[in-house]
Amino acid sequence: MGKPQREETMKSPNHAWLFDVDGVITHPEKKQVVRKGIFTEIIKRLKLGEPVALVTGRALSWVMERVVNPLSSEIDDKTVLDRLFVSGEFGASRIQWKNGKPFHGIDSSISLPKKLAEEARKAAEAYKDTQHIDPDKETMVSIEMNDGLTVDEFRRNQLPLAKRLNEILASQNAERKFEVHVDRIATNVRHKAINKHYAAQQVIRWLSKIGLSPKQFFAFGDSAGDREMADELHREGKAVTFVFVGHKEELGSKGKGYKTVITEEQCDDGTVEFLKSKES
Ligand SMILES: [Mg+2]
């Protein structure tokens, strides 16, 4: 009585968990989940009613095959997955569950226009000796390094392609919204708005939709860029700790206004170390 309906239906689990995937959940080189403890720790939290989000730049099909399907196979009651959210392509695509059934969504306002995607793919064809198009990306075009190349060999061919892609953006007057993003093993043509800030916003939105208001958030990453998740949660007034499982010297500047924990062990080992020490 007296309380607004919304407050009465909002549940407040003690914790919410956000994980980068590569090098945090999966082994950095094997690109698979090799630490058994990862699933055990995640399932324990889902069963307690604590929300878990996987936040990655990868295509959803990659995350489903290597992480979510093996995780799900260890859960009998699939409604436990209603507490899981998978954010792919830096927030542009997502999977969530209702009554144990998955729903797939795409942010079409963020997707590359068809003509731009076609031209970008065509340009990439000329570089197929050194790089290939990721067929699974839904909202962007990613051109990745072929196996067996050194990073230097790849880079010599990557930069001319990036230049060509920038010319295509310019010719279609698309530079205001879209960008060519170059990293160590891939070139991405993508919307400028997508990053881990954006993905963390999607997680916040999902939580409010399912009526959860967690007391404390933990965001895990192995790259400095993963801090964007913690920055965004903090900006939204959430209590957050950033758990860094990467190389200490790559962490960069300290986050402002929230706690950062650096684990002793690294990558997936660091994730298990922290989760075990922090019993819910
Ligand atoms: Mg990573």
mmCIF file of C-alpha atoms and ligand atoms in Angstrom:
data_model
loop_
_atom_site.group_PDB
_atom_site.id
_atom_site.type_symbol
_atom_site.label_atom_id
_atom_site.label_comp_id
_atom_site.label_asym_id
_atom_site.label_seq_id
_atom_site.Cartn_x
_atom_site.Cartn_y
_atom_site.Cartn_z
ATOM 1 C CA MET A 1 0.000 0.000 0.000
ATOM 2 C CA GLY A 2 1.232 3.461 -0.845
ATOM 3 C CA LYS A 3 4.221 2.159 -2.732
ATOM 4 C CA PRO A 4 4.166 2.554 -6.497
ATOM 5 C CA GLN A 5 3.657 -0.681 -8.381
ATOM 6 C CA ARG A 6 7.020 -0.384 -10.100
ATOM 7 C CA GLU A 7 8.983 -0.409 -6.847
ATOM 8 C CA GLU A 8 7.099 -3.400 -5.538
ATOM 9 C CA THR A 9 7.880 -5.463 -8.586
ATOM 10 C CA MET A 10 11.567 -4.416 -8.817
ATOM 11 C CA LYS A 11 13.786 -7.089 -7.326
ATOM 12 C CA SER A 12 17.194 -6.241 -5.918
ATOM 13 C CA PRO A 13 19.701 -9.062 -6.226
ATOM 14 C CA ASN A 14 22.982 -8.418 -4.441
ATOM 15 C CA HIS A 15 25.114 -8.468 -7.570
ATOM 16 C CA ALA A 16 25.101 -8.134 -11.346
ATOM 17 C CA TRP A 17 27.952 -9.506 -13.454
ATOM 18 C CA LEU A 18 29.207 -8.189 -16.795
ATOM 19 C CA PHE A 19 31.938 -10.079 -18.610
ATOM 20 C CA ASP A 20 33.968 -9.347 -21.693
ATOM 21 C CA VAL A 21 34.295 -12.707 -23.479
ATOM 22 C CA ASP A 22 37.706 -13.057 -25.211
ATOM 23 C CA GLY A 23 40.402 -13.606 -22.611
ATOM 24 C CA VAL A 24 37.933 -13.263 -19.720
ATOM 25 C CA ILE A 25 35.543 -16.181 -20.226
ATOM 26 C CA THR A 26 37.452 -17.943 -23.013
ATOM 27 C CA HIS A 27 41.163 -18.813 -23.040
ATOM 28 C CA PRO A 28 43.040 -16.019 -24.905
ATOM 29 C CA GLU A 29 44.692 -18.359 -27.463
ATOM 30 C CA LYS A 30 42.434 -21.406 -27.515
ATOM 31 C CA LYS A 31 39.339 -19.190 -27.929
ATOM 32 C CA GLN A 32 37.283 -21.724 -25.998
ATOM 33 C CA VAL A 33 36.158 -22.071 -22.410
ATOM 34 C CA VAL A 34 38.804 -24.319 -20.883
ATOM 35 C CA ARG A 35 38.403 -23.471 -17.185
ATOM 36 C CA LYS A 36 35.571 -25.629 -15.893
ATOM 37 C CA GLY A 37 35.180 -23.276 -12.947
ATOM 38 C CA ILE A 38 33.924 -20.516 -15.225
ATOM 39 C CA PHE A 39 30.624 -22.266 -15.927
ATOM 40 C CA THR A 40 30.245 -23.476 -12.338
ATOM 41 C CA GLU A 41 30.654 -19.944 -10.998
ATOM 42 C CA ILE A 42 28.323 -18.377 -13.571
ATOM 43 C CA ILE A 43 25.592 -20.998 -13.093
ATOM 44 C CA LYS A 44 25.793 -20.583 -9.319
ATOM 45 C CA ARG A 45 24.995 -16.885 -9.716
ATOM 46 C CA LEU A 46 22.241 -17.347 -12.271
ATOM 47 C CA LYS A 47 20.564 -19.793 -9.899
ATOM 48 C CA LEU A 48 20.725 -17.209 -7.110
ATOM 49 C CA GLY A 49 18.769 -14.876 -9.368
ATOM 50 C CA GLU A 50 21.744 -12.659 -10.146
ATOM 51 C CA PRO A 51 21.903 -11.262 -13.683
ATOM 52 C CA VAL A 52 24.873 -12.121 -15.899
ATOM 53 C CA ALA A 53 25.759 -10.329 -19.155
ATOM 54 C CA LEU A 54 28.341 -11.324 -21.756
ATOM 55 C CA VAL A 55 29.531 -8.220 -23.607
ATOM 56 C CA THR A 56 31.665 -8.603 -26.729
ATOM 57 C CA GLY A 57 32.482 -7.239 -30.161
ATOM 58 C CA ARG A 58 32.145 -10.774 -31.553
ATOM 59 C CA ALA A 59 29.224 -11.989 -33.621
ATOM 60 C CA LEU A 60 26.510 -13.656 -31.537
ATOM 61 C CA SER A 61 26.866 -16.976 -33.376
ATOM 62 C CA TRP A 62 30.480 -17.174 -32.157
ATOM 63 C CA VAL A 63 29.471 -16.580 -28.532
ATOM 64 C CA MET A 64 26.582 -19.025 -28.760
ATOM 65 C CA GLU A 65 28.732 -21.813 -30.177
ATOM 66 C CA ARG A 66 31.692 -21.407 -27.846
ATOM 67 C CA VAL A 67 30.157 -20.158 -24.624
ATOM 68 C CA VAL A 68 26.377 -20.132 -24.347
ATOM 69 C CA ASN A 69 25.536 -23.568 -25.787
ATOM 70 C CA PRO A 70 28.096 -25.411 -23.631
ATOM 71 C CA LEU A 71 26.946 -23.370 -20.608
ATOM 72 C CA SER A 72 23.293 -24.094 -21.307
ATOM 73 C CA SER A 73 23.982 -27.828 -21.643
ATOM 74 C CA GLU A 74 24.992 -27.824 -17.961
ATOM 75 C CA ILE A 75 21.695 -26.296 -16.866
ATOM 76 C CA ASP A 76 18.600 -28.504 -16.490
ATOM 77 C CA ASP A 77 16.073 -25.801 -15.751
ATOM 78 C CA LYS A 78 16.437 -23.485 -18.764
ATOM 79 C CA THR A 79 14.377 -20.726 -17.123
ATOM 80 C CA VAL A 80 17.583 -19.965 -15.202
ATOM 81 C CA LEU A 81 18.740 -18.421 -18.507
ATOM 82 C CA ASP A 82 16.142 -15.680 -18.086
ATOM 83 C CA ARG A 83 18.874 -13.975 -16.042
ATOM 84 C CA LEU A 84 21.371 -14.111 -18.925
ATOM 85 C CA PHE A 85 21.937 -11.413 -21.544
ATOM 86 C CA VAL A 86 24.355 -11.730 -24.448
ATOM 87 C CA SER A 87 25.447 -8.560 -26.181
ATOM 88 C CA GLY A 88 27.281 -8.974 -29.510
ATOM 89 C CA GLU A 89 28.929 -6.575 -31.962
ATOM 90 C CA PHE A 90 29.439 -3.999 -29.194
ATOM 91 C CA GLY A 91 25.769 -3.796 -28.297
ATOM 92 C CA ALA A 92 24.304 -3.821 -31.804
ATOM 93 C CA SER A 93 22.934 -7.377 -31.497
ATOM 94 C CA ARG A 94 21.628 -9.295 -28.502
ATOM 95 C CA ILE A 95 20.080 -12.504 -27.201
ATOM 96 C CA GLN A 96 17.878 -12.696 -24.144
ATOM 97 C CA TRP A 97 15.657 -15.443 -22.743
ATOM 98 C CA LYS A 98 12.088 -15.604 -21.559
ATOM 99 C CA ASN A 99 10.833 -18.729 -19.811
ATOM 100 C CA GLY A 100 13.996 -20.429 -21.002
ATOM 101 C CA LYS A 101 13.426 -19.560 -24.659
ATOM 102 C CA PRO A 102 15.994 -17.395 -26.510
ATOM 103 C CA PHE A 103 15.109 -14.235 -28.422
ATOM 104 C CA HIS A 104 17.476 -12.622 -30.861
ATOM 105 C CA GLY A 105 17.440 -8.891 -31.536
ATOM 106 C CA ILE A 106 19.286 -6.480 -33.792
ATOM 107 C CA ASP A 107 19.561 -2.743 -33.534
ATOM 108 C CA SER A 108 18.709 -1.815 -37.119
ATOM 109 C CA SER A 109 19.352 1.898 -36.531
ATOM 110 C CA ILE A 110 22.980 0.937 -35.914
ATOM 111 C CA SER A 111 23.436 -1.478 -38.830
ATOM 112 C CA LEU A 112 25.496 -0.585 -41.878
ATOM 113 C CA PRO A 113 23.337 0.447 -44.829
ATOM 114 C CA LYS A 114 23.164 -2.349 -47.392
ATOM 115 C CA LYS A 115 24.922 -0.411 -50.138
ATOM 116 C CA LEU A 116 27.804 0.510 -47.870
ATOM 117 C CA ALA A 117 28.177 -3.072 -46.633
ATOM 118 C CA GLU A 118 28.172 -4.379 -50.217
ATOM 119 C CA GLU A 119 30.857 -1.937 -51.370
ATOM 120 C CA ALA A 120 33.008 -2.690 -48.337
ATOM 121 C CA ARG A 121 32.795 -6.437 -48.969
ATOM 122 C CA LYS A 122 33.636 -5.923 -52.624
ATOM 123 C CA ALA A 123 36.731 -3.890 -51.714
ATOM 124 C CA ALA A 124 37.846 -6.578 -49.262
ATOM 125 C CA GLU A 125 37.763 -9.222 -52.015
ATOM 126 C CA ALA A 126 40.962 -7.753 -53.501
ATOM 127 C CA TYR A 127 42.784 -8.533 -50.254
ATOM 128 C CA LYS A 128 41.592 -12.084 -49.741
ATOM 129 C CA ASP A 129 45.141 -13.493 -49.727
ATOM 130 C CA THR A 130 45.730 -11.899 -46.361
ATOM 131 C CA GLN A 131 42.290 -11.311 -44.859
ATOM 132 C CA HIS A 132 38.743 -12.594 -44.979
ATOM 133 C CA ILE A 133 35.279 -11.265 -44.258
ATOM 134 C CA ASP A 134 33.660 -12.570 -41.066
ATOM 135 C CA PRO A 135 30.442 -14.133 -42.456
ATOM 136 C CA ASP A 136 28.642 -14.021 -39.107
ATOM 137 C CA LYS A 137 28.593 -10.285 -38.446
ATOM 138 C CA GLU A 138 25.063 -8.900 -38.662
ATOM 139 C CA THR A 139 25.411 -5.138 -38.228
ATOM 140 C CA MET A 140 28.939 -4.364 -39.465
ATOM 141 C CA VAL A 141 31.568 -5.612 -41.881
ATOM 142 C CA SER A 142 34.664 -7.123 -40.251
ATOM 143 C CA ILE A 143 37.663 -8.147 -42.306
ATOM 144 C CA GLU A 144 39.941 -10.394 -40.308
ATOM 145 C CA MET A 145 43.518 -11.602 -40.594
ATOM 146 C CA ASN A 146 43.937 -14.988 -42.280
ATOM 147 C CA ASP A 147 45.491 -17.778 -40.232
ATOM 148 C CA GLY A 148 49.209 -18.322 -40.638
ATOM 149 C CA LEU A 149 50.178 -14.674 -41.203
ATOM 150 C CA THR A 150 52.300 -12.572 -38.927
ATOM 151 C CA VAL A 151 50.744 -9.396 -37.594
ATOM 152 C CA ASP A 152 53.288 -7.398 -39.654
ATOM 153 C CA GLU A 153 52.414 -9.165 -42.908
ATOM 154 C CA PHE A 154 48.761 -8.580 -42.204
ATOM 155 C CA ARG A 155 49.273 -4.925 -41.368
ATOM 156 C CA ARG A 156 51.013 -4.188 -44.697
ATOM 157 C CA ASN A 157 47.819 -5.240 -46.466
ATOM 158 C CA GLN A 158 45.418 -3.996 -43.861
ATOM 159 C CA LEU A 159 46.356 -0.337 -44.165
ATOM 160 C CA PRO A 160 45.709 -0.022 -47.937
ATOM 161 C CA LEU A 161 42.347 -1.723 -47.449
ATOM 162 C CA ALA A 162 41.490 0.633 -44.577
ATOM 163 C CA LYS A 163 42.350 3.564 -46.846
ATOM 164 C CA ARG A 164 40.081 2.200 -49.584
ATOM 165 C CA LEU A 165 37.257 1.672 -47.070
ATOM 166 C CA ASN A 166 37.586 5.263 -45.877
ATOM 167 C CA GLU A 167 37.267 6.403 -49.497
ATOM 168 C CA ILE A 168 34.066 4.369 -49.818
ATOM 169 C CA LEU A 169 32.673 5.972 -46.645
ATOM 170 C CA ALA A 170 33.476 9.407 -48.053
ATOM 171 C CA SER A 171 31.935 8.632 -51.462
ATOM 172 C CA GLN A 172 28.679 7.636 -49.765
ATOM 173 C CA ASN A 173 28.707 10.599 -47.353
ATOM 174 C CA ALA A 174 28.612 8.116 -44.499
ATOM 175 C CA GLU A 175 31.531 9.416 -42.416
ATOM 176 C CA ARG A 176 29.356 11.244 -39.949
ATOM 177 C CA LYS A 177 27.748 8.039 -38.665
ATOM 178 C CA PHE A 178 30.165 5.272 -39.632
ATOM 179 C CA GLU A 179 33.883 4.637 -39.232
ATOM 180 C CA VAL A 180 36.702 2.350 -40.263
ATOM 181 C CA HIS A 181 38.115 0.911 -37.069
ATOM 182 C CA VAL A 182 41.514 -0.778 -37.295
ATOM 183 C CA ASP A 183 42.770 -3.183 -34.646
ATOM 184 C CA ARG A 184 45.533 -5.736 -34.387
ATOM 185 C CA ILE A 185 43.767 -8.555 -36.199
ATOM 186 C CA ALA A 186 40.817 -6.967 -37.991
ATOM 187 C CA THR A 187 39.393 -3.965 -39.801
ATOM 188 C CA ASN A 188 35.802 -3.072 -38.982
ATOM 189 C CA VAL A 189 33.402 -0.823 -40.833
ATOM 190 C CA ARG A 190 30.862 0.018 -38.177
ATOM 191 C CA HIS A 191 28.593 2.595 -36.632
ATOM 192 C CA LYS A 192 30.458 5.144 -34.516
ATOM 193 C CA ALA A 193 28.025 4.786 -31.634
ATOM 194 C CA ILE A 194 28.822 1.159 -30.884
ATOM 195 C CA ASN A 195 31.363 0.419 -28.199
ATOM 196 C CA LYS A 196 31.261 -1.021 -24.709
ATOM 197 C CA HIS A 197 29.589 2.122 -23.340
ATOM 198 C CA TYR A 198 26.736 1.456 -25.701
ATOM 199 C CA ALA A 199 26.679 -2.249 -24.844
ATOM 200 C CA ALA A 200 26.565 -1.474 -21.090
ATOM 201 C CA GLN A 201 23.588 0.810 -21.728
ATOM 202 C CA GLN A 202 21.814 -2.128 -23.369
ATOM 203 C CA VAL A 203 22.485 -4.219 -20.267
ATOM 204 C CA ILE A 204 21.019 -1.490 -18.026
ATOM 205 C CA ARG A 205 17.965 -1.273 -20.251
ATOM 206 C CA TRP A 206 17.490 -5.058 -20.158
ATOM 207 C CA LEU A 207 17.707 -5.071 -16.346
ATOM 208 C CA SER A 208 15.032 -2.461 -16.006
ATOM 209 C CA LYS A 209 12.826 -4.335 -18.492
ATOM 210 C CA ILE A 210 13.034 -7.555 -16.480
ATOM 211 C CA GLY A 211 12.515 -5.663 -13.227
ATOM 212 C CA LEU A 212 15.926 -6.086 -11.622
ATOM 213 C CA SER A 213 17.775 -3.446 -9.666
ATOM 214 C CA PRO A 214 21.059 -5.027 -8.530
ATOM 215 C CA LYS A 215 22.822 -3.498 -5.530
ATOM 216 C CA GLN A 216 26.363 -3.918 -6.841
ATOM 217 C CA PHE A 217 27.801 -4.397 -10.340
ATOM 218 C CA PHE A 218 31.030 -6.116 -11.362
ATOM 219 C CA ALA A 219 32.463 -5.572 -14.846
ATOM 220 C CA PHE A 220 35.298 -7.871 -15.974
ATOM 221 C CA GLY A 221 37.796 -7.127 -18.722
ATOM 222 C CA ASP A 222 41.266 -7.997 -20.011
ATOM 223 C CA SER A 223 41.739 -4.836 -22.141
ATOM 224 C CA ALA A 224 41.746 -1.192 -21.138
ATOM 225 C CA GLY A 225 38.744 -0.677 -23.453
ATOM 226 C CA ASP A 226 36.629 -2.969 -21.279
ATOM 227 C CA ARG A 227 36.663 -0.222 -18.686
ATOM 228 C CA GLU A 228 34.024 1.517 -20.813
ATOM 229 C CA MET A 229 31.479 -0.851 -19.236
ATOM 230 C CA ALA A 230 32.404 0.271 -15.723
ATOM 231 C CA ASP A 231 32.576 3.931 -16.791
ATOM 232 C CA GLU A 232 29.068 3.712 -18.194
ATOM 233 C CA LEU A 233 27.601 1.955 -15.145
ATOM 234 C CA HIS A 234 29.231 4.536 -12.885
ATOM 235 C CA ARG A 235 27.916 7.381 -15.032
ATOM 236 C CA GLU A 236 24.428 5.897 -14.631
ATOM 237 C CA GLY A 237 24.831 6.052 -10.850
ATOM 238 C CA LYS A 238 25.392 2.325 -10.306
ATOM 239 C CA ALA A 239 27.794 0.970 -7.679
ATOM 240 C CA VAL A 240 30.420 -0.774 -9.787
ATOM 241 C CA THR A 241 33.796 -2.493 -9.426
ATOM 242 C CA PHE A 242 35.991 -3.027 -12.474
ATOM 243 C CA VAL A 243 37.789 -6.376 -12.290
ATOM 244 C CA PHE A 244 40.862 -6.309 -14.536
ATOM 245 C CA VAL A 245 42.263 -9.714 -15.498
ATOM 246 C CA GLY A 246 44.718 -8.507 -18.187
ATOM 247 C CA HIS A 247 48.372 -7.409 -18.040
ATOM 248 C CA LYS A 248 48.767 -4.762 -15.369
ATOM 249 C CA GLU A 249 50.814 -2.445 -17.623
ATOM 250 C CA GLU A 250 48.005 -2.403 -20.211
ATOM 251 C CA LEU A 251 45.402 -1.128 -17.797
ATOM 252 C CA GLY A 252 46.163 2.553 -18.469
ATOM 253 C CA SER A 253 44.558 5.211 -16.341
ATOM 254 C CA LYS A 254 42.595 4.399 -13.226
ATOM 255 C CA GLY A 255 38.841 4.733 -13.380
ATOM 256 C CA LYS A 256 37.390 7.717 -11.596
ATOM 257 C CA GLY A 257 34.898 7.304 -8.785
ATOM 258 C CA TYR A 258 34.753 3.514 -8.598
ATOM 259 C CA LYS A 259 36.943 0.662 -7.488
ATOM 260 C CA THR A 260 39.308 -1.307 -9.741
ATOM 261 C CA VAL A 261 40.578 -4.736 -8.692
ATOM 262 C CA ILE A 262 43.539 -6.341 -10.490
ATOM 263 C CA THR A 263 43.579 -10.109 -10.122
ATOM 264 C CA GLU A 264 46.756 -12.074 -9.317
ATOM 265 C CA GLU A 265 46.177 -14.562 -12.118
ATOM 266 C CA GLN A 266 45.318 -13.509 -15.641
ATOM 267 C CA CYS A 267 42.568 -13.954 -18.181
ATOM 268 C CA ASP A 268 40.103 -16.797 -17.503
ATOM 269 C CA ASP A 269 42.184 -17.886 -14.488
ATOM 270 C CA GLY A 270 41.837 -14.375 -13.043
ATOM 271 C CA THR A 271 38.075 -14.474 -13.598
ATOM 272 C CA VAL A 272 37.712 -17.740 -11.686
ATOM 273 C CA GLU A 273 40.048 -16.437 -8.964
ATOM 274 C CA PHE A 274 37.876 -13.381 -8.380
ATOM 275 C CA LEU A 275 34.536 -15.212 -8.575
ATOM 276 C CA LYS A 276 35.704 -17.827 -6.075
ATOM 277 C CA SER A 277 36.906 -15.157 -3.653
ATOM 278 C CA LYS A 278 33.619 -13.307 -3.918
ATOM 279 C CA GLU A 279 30.988 -15.786 -2.850
ATOM 280 C CA SER A 280 27.517 -14.398 -3.426
HETATM 281 MG MG MG B 1 38.963 -9.381 -24.204
#
